[in-house]
Tab-separated table of C-alpha atoms in Angstrom:
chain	number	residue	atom	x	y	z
A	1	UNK	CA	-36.889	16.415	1.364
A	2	UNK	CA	-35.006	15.465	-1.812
A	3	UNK	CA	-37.216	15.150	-4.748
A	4	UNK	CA	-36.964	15.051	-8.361
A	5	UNK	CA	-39.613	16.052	-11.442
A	6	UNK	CA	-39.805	12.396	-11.683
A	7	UNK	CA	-41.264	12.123	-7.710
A	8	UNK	CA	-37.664	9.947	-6.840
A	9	UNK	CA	-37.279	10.858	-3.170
A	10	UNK	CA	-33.708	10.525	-2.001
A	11	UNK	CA	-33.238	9.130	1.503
A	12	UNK	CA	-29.769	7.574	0.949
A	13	UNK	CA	-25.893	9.898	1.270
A	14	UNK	CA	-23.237	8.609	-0.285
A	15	UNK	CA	-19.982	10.508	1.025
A	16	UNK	CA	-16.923	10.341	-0.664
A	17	UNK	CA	-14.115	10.905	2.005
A	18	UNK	CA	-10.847	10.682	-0.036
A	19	UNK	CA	-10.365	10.226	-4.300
A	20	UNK	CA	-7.173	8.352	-2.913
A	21	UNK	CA	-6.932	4.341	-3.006
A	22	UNK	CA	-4.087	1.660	-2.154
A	23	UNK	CA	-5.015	-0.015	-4.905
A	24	UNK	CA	-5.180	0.411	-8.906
A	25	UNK	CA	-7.499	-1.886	-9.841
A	26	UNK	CA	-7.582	-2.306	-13.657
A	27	UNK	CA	-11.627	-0.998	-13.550
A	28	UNK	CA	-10.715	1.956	-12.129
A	29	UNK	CA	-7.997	4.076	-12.813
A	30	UNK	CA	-4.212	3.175	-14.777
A	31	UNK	CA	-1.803	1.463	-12.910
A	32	UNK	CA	0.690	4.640	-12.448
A	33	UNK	CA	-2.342	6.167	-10.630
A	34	UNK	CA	-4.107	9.605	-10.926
A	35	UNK	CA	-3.497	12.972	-9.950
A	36	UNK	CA	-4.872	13.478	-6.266
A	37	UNK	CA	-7.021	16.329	-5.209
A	38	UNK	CA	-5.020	19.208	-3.431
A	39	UNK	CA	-5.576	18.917	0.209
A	40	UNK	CA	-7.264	22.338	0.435
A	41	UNK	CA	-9.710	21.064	-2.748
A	42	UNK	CA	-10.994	18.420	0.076
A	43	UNK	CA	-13.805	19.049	3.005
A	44	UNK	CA	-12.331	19.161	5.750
A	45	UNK	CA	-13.917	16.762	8.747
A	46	UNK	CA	-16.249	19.545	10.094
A	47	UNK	CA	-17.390	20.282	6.752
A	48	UNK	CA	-18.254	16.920	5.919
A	49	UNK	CA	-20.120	16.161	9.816
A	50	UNK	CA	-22.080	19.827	8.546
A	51	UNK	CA	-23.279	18.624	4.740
A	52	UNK	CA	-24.513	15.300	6.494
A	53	UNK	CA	-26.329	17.127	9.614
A	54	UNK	CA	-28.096	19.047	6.923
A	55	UNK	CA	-28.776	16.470	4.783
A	56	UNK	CA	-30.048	14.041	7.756
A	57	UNK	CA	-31.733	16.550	9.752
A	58	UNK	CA	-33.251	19.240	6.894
A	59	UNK	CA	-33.229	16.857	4.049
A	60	UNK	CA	-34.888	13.623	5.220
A	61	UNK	CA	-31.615	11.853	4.683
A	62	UNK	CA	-31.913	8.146	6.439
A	63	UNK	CA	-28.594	6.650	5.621
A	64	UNK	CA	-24.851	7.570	5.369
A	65	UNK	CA	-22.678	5.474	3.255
A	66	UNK	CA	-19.167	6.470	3.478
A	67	UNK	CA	-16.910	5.728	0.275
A	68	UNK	CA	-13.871	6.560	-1.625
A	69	UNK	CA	-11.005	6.305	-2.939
A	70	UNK	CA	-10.747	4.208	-0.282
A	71	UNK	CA	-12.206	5.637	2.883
A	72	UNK	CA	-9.786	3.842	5.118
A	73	UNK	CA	-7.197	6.228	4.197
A	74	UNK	CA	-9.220	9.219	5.584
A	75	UNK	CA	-6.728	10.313	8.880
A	76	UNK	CA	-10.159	11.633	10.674
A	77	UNK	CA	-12.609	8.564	9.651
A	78	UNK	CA	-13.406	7.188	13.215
A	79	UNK	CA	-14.247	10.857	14.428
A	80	UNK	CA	-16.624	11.186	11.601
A	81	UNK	CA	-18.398	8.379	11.784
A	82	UNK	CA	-18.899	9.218	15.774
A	83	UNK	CA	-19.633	12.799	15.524
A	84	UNK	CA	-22.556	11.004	12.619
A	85	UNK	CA	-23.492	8.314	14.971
A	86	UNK	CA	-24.293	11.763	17.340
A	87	UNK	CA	-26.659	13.340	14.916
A	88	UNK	CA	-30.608	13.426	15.638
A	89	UNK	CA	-32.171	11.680	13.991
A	90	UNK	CA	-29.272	9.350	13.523
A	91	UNK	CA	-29.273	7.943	9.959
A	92	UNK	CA	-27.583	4.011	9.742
A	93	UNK	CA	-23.817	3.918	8.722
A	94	UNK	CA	-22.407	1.954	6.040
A	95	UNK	CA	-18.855	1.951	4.686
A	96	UNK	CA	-17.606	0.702	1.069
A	97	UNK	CA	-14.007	-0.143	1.715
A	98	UNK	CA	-11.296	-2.883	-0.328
A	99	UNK	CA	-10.395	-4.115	3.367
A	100	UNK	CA	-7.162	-2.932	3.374
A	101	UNK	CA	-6.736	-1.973	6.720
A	102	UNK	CA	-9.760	-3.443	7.839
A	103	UNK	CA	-8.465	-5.780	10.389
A	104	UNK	CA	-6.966	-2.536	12.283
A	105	UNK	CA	-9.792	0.032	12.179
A	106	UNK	CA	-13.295	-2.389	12.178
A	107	UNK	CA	-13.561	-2.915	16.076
A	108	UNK	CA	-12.880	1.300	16.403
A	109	UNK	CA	-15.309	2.049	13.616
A	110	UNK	CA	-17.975	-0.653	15.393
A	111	UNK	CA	-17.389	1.540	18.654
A	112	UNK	CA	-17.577	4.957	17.331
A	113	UNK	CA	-21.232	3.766	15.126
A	114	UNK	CA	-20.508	2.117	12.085
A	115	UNK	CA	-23.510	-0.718	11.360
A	116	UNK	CA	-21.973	-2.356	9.118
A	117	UNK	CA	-19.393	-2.841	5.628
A	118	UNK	CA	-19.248	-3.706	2.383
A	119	UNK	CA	-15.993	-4.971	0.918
A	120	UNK	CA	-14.483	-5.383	-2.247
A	121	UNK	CA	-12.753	-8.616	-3.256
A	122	UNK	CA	-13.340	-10.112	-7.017
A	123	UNK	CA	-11.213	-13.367	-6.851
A	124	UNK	CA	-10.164	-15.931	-4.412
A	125	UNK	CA	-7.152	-16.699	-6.169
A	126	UNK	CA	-3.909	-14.350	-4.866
A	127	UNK	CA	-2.250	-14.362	-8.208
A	128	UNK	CA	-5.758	-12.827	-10.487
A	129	UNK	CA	-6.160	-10.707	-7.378
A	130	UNK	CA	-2.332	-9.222	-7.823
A	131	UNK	CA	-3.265	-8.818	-11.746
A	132	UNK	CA	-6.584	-7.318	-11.171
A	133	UNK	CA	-5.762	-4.607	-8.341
A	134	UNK	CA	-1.657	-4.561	-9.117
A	135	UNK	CA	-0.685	-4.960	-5.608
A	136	UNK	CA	-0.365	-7.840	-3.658
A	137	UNK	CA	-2.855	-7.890	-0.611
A	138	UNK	CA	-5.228	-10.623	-0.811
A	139	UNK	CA	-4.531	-11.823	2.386
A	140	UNK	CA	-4.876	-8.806	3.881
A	141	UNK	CA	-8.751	-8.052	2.288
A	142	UNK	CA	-9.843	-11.985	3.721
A	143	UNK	CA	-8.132	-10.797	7.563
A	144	UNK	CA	-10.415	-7.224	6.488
A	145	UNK	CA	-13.589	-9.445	6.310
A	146	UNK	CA	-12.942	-11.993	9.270
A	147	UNK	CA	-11.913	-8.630	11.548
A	148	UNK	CA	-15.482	-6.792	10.419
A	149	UNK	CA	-17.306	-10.079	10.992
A	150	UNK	CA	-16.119	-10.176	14.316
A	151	UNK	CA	-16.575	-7.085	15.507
A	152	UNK	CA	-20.520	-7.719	14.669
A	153	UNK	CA	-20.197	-4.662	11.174
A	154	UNK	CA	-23.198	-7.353	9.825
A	155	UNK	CA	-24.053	-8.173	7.672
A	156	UNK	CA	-21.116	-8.017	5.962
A	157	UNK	CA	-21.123	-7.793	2.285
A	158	UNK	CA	-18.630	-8.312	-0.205
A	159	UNK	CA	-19.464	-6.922	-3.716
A	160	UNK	CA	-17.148	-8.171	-6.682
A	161	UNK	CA	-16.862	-7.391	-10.398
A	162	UNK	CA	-16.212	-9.766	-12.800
A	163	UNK	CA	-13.870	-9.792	-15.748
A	164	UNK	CA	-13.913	-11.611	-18.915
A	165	UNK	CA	-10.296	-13.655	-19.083
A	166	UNK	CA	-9.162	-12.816	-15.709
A	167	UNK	CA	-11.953	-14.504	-13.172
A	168	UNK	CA	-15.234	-14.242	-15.290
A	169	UNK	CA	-14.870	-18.197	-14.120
A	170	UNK	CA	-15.139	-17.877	-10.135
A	171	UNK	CA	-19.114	-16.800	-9.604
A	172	UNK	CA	-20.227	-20.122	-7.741
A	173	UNK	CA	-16.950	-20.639	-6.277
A	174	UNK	CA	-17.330	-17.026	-4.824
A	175	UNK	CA	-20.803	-18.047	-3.998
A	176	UNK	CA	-19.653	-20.923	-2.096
A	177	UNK	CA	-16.711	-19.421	-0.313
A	178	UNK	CA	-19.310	-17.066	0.617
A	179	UNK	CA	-22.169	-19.133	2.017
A	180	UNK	CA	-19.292	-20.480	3.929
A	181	UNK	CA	-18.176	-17.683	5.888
A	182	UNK	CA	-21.529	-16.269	6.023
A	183	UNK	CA	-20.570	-12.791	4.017
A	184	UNK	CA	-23.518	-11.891	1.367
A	185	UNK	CA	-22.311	-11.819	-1.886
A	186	UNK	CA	-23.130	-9.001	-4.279
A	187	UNK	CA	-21.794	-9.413	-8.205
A	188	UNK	CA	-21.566	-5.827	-9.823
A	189	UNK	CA	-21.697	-5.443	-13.708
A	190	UNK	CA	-18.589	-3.493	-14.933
A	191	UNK	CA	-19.205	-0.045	-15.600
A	192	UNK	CA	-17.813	2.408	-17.493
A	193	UNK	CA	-15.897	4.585	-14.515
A	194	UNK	CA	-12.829	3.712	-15.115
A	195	UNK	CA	-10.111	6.604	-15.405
A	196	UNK	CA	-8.050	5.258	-19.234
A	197	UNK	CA	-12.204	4.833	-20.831
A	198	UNK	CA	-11.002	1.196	-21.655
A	199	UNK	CA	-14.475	-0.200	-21.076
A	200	UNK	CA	-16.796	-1.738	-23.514
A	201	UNK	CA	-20.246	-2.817	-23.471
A	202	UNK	CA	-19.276	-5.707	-26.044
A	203	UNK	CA	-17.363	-8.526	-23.845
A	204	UNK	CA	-18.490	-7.490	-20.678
A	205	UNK	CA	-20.136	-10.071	-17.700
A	206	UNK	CA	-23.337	-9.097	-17.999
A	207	UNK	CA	-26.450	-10.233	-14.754
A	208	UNK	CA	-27.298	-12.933	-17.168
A	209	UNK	CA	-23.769	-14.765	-17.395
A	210	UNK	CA	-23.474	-14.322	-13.438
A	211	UNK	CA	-26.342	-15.690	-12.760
A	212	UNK	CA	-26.051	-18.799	-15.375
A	213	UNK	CA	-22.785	-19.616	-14.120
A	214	UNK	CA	-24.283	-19.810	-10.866
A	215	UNK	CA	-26.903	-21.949	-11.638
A	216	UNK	CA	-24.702	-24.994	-12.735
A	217	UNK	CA	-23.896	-25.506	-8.794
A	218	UNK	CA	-26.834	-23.475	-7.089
A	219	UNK	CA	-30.489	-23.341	-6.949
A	220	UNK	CA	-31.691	-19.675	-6.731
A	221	UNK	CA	-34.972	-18.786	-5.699
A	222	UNK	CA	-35.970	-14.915	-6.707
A	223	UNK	CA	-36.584	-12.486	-3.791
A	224	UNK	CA	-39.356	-10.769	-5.082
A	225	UNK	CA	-39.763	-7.097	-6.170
A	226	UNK	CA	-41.389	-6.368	-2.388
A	227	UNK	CA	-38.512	-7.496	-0.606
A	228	UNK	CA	-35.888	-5.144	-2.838
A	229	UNK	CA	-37.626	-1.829	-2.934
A	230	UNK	CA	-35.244	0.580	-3.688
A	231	UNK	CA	-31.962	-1.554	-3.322
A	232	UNK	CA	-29.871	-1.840	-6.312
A	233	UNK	CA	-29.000	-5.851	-6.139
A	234	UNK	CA	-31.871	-7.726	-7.134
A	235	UNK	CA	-31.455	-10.597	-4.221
A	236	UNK	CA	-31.559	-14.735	-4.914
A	237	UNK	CA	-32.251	-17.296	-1.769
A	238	UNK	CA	-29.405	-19.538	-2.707
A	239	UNK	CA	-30.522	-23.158	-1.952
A	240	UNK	CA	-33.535	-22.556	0.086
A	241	UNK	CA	-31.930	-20.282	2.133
A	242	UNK	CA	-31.084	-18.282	4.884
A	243	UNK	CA	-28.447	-16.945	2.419
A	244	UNK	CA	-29.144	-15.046	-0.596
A	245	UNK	CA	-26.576	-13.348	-3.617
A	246	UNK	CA	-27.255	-10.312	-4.989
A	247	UNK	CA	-26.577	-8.918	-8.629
A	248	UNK	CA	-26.284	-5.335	-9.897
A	249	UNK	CA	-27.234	-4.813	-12.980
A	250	UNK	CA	-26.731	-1.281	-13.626
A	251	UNK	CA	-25.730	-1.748	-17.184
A	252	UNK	CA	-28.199	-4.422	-18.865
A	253	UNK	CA	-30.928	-4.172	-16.300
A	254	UNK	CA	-30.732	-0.050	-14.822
A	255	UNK	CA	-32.695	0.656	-11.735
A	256	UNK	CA	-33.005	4.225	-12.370
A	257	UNK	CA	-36.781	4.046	-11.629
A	258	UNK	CA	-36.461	3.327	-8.174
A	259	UNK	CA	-33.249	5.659	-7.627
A	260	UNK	CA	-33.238	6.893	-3.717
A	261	UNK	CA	-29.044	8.329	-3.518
A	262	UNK	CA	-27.646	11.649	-3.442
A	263	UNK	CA	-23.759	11.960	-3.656
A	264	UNK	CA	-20.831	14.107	-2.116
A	265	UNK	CA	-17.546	14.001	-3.422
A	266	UNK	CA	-14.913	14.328	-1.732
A	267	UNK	CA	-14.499	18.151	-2.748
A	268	UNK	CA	-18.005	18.747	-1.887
A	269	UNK	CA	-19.720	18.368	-5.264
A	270	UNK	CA	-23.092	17.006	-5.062
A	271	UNK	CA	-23.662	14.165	-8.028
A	272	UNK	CA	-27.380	12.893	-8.512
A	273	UNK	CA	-25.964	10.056	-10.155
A	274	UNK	CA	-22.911	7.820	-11.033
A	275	UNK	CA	-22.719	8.868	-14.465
A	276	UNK	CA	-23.874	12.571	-14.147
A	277	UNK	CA	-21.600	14.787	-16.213
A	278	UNK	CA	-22.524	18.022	-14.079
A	279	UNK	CA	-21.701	18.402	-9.981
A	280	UNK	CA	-23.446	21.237	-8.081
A	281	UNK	CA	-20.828	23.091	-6.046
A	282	UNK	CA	-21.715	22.910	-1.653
A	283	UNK	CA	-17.795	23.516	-1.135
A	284	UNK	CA	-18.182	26.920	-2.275
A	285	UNK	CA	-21.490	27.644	-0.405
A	286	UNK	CA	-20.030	26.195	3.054
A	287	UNK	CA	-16.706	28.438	2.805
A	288	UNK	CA	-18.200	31.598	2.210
A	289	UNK	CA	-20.410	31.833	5.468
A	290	UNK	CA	-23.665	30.544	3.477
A	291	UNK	CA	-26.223	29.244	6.502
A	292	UNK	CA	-27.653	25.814	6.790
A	293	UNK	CA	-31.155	26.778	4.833
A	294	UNK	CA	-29.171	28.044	1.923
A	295	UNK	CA	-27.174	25.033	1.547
A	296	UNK	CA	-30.398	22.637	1.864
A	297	UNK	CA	-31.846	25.089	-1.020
A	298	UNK	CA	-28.731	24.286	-3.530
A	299	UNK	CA	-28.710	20.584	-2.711
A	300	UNK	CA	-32.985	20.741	-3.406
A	301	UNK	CA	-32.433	22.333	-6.881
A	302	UNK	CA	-29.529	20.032	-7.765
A	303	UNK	CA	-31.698	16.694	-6.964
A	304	UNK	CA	-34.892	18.604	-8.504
A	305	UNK	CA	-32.487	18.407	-11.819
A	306	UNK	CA	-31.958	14.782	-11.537
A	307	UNK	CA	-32.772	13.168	-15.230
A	308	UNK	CA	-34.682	9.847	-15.749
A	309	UNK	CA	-32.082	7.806	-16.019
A	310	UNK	CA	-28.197	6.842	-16.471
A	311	UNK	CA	-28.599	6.918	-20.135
A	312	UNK	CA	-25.861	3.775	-20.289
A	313	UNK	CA	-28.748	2.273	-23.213
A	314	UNK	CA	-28.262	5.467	-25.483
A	315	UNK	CA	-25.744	4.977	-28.129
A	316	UNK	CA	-24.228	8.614	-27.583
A	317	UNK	CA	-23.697	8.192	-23.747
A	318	UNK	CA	-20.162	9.755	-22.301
A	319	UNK	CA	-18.352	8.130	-19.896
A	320	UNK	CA	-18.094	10.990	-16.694
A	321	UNK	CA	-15.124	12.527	-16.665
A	322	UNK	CA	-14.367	11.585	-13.441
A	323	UNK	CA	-13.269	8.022	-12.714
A	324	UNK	CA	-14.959	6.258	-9.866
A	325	UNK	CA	-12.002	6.858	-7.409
A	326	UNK	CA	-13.192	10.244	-7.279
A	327	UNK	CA	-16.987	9.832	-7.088
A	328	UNK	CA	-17.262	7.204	-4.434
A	329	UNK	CA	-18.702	3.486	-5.461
């Protein structure tokens, strides 16, 4: 088990597979990119399939969530997720991807395990989607989405940040576009990950302007504290239902309190949190012979050091040095 001093269990793995992205979306890191980890920094594929069998079958781990960078862009993805899918007990697989790539790799990722996606798309217009990401590929994130859809990774969600002068405007037309295709929305609050530090509390979308904007088209129904539990997005039924929209506050309205995640990076750092400033080291532990029960005991002590919360509400909070590209989403 993964507890902290505050009794938070952790049943949920996030695994970074890759700080690399084919994007460079404005959020996240400058538009010239960052400097890559060395290949030998990264865990290899057996290393990663280990950390998770430990996790899942020592830990109490439940559920896998494979990020990035962009995890698409990891050569040996499929074979992870199936060696994973393998595992007993075998935790449910999740994948946070920009859809890039999508349309090739869902129906091999639905074979080899995967339950299901998220995807990130924050406009419906092509030309705010070139200016947010700096790349031109908005048709190819909508074929992403229609290609997971079909090959039954559901449900399929799409999560999308919004940003004040560039589509701060598009909530209930997301919502609607959404409803339509039957993807479940999930609006994100900017946080402040990204690589340059350009982000400011003052100006941001905040849950509250989300959710008003929605409300001009949209009645919304809350789900009720019983039906989140431990999930970040506090869920709306959107006009009675079956659908719902989700919001994530993590900046106005934190959810540290009910906090069930333990990360991996990509270099096999373990990160209680987002915004943690320290990383406990299970790259080091795994290459020099360490056994399974010694590596369970470092990734114990790092989640037993967990603190309360983010800290975003404390007026001498520092922004992680690491930008979300390297910590997985």
């Amino acid at each position: 088990m993964l507890i902290d001093t505050y009794g938070r269990v952790a049943t949920d793995l996030r695994v970074s597979l890759t700080d690399r992205c084919n994007l460079r979306c404005t959020y996240c890191m400058p538009e010239e990119g960052l400097q890559w980890l060395a290949k030998p920094d990264l865990l290899t594929d057996d290393e990663i399939v280990r950390l998770i069998d430990i996790a899942v079958r020592v830990l109490g781990i439940e559920e896998v969530r494979f990020t990035g960078g962009e995890p698409l862009l990891r050569p040996g993805l499929v074979g992870i997720v199936e060696r994973v899918a393998a595992l007993t007990p075998r935790p449910r697989m999740s994948l946070t991807t920009n859809g890039i790539g999508l349309k090739r790799m869902a129906t091999a990722l639905k074979a080899a395990g995967l339950d299901r996606v998220n995807v990130s798309l924050d406009t419906l217009r092509p030309d705010v989607f070139k200016t947010l990401t700096r790349r031109d590929r908005h048709k190819d994130v909508l074929e992403g989405l229609e290609a997971a859809r079909a090959a039954d990774l559901t449900p399929v969600k799409v999560n999308s940040v919004l940003m004040p002068a560039l589509n701060d405007n598009e909530a209930p037309d997301l919502l609607a576009w959404a409803v339509e295709h039957d993807y479940e929305l999930r609006f994100i609050e900017q946080m402040p990950l990204d690589a340059q530090h350009g982000w400011k509390r003052d100006g941001m979308v905040t849950a509250g302007d989300i959710l008003t904007s929605l409300r001009t088209r949209f009645d919304l129904t809350p789900e009720g504290r019983d039906e989140r539990g431990s999930a970040p997005a506090e869920r709306w039924i959107v006009d009675g239902g079956p659908h719902r929209v989700g919001v994530i506050a993590s900046v106005t309205r934190p959810f540290c309190s009910a906090c069930d995640r333990t990360r991996l990076t990509a270099d096999g750092q373990v990160r209680t949190c987002l915004f943690a400033r320290e990383e406990t080291d299970l790259r080091a532990a795994l290459r020099s012979g360490a056994p399974d029960e010694e590596i369970a005991r470092i990734w114990r002590l790092a989640m037993w050091g967990k603190k309360a919360g983010a800290g975003l509400d404390d007026p001498s909070f520092v922004q992680p040095d690491r930008p979300m590209s390297a910590i997985g989403g």
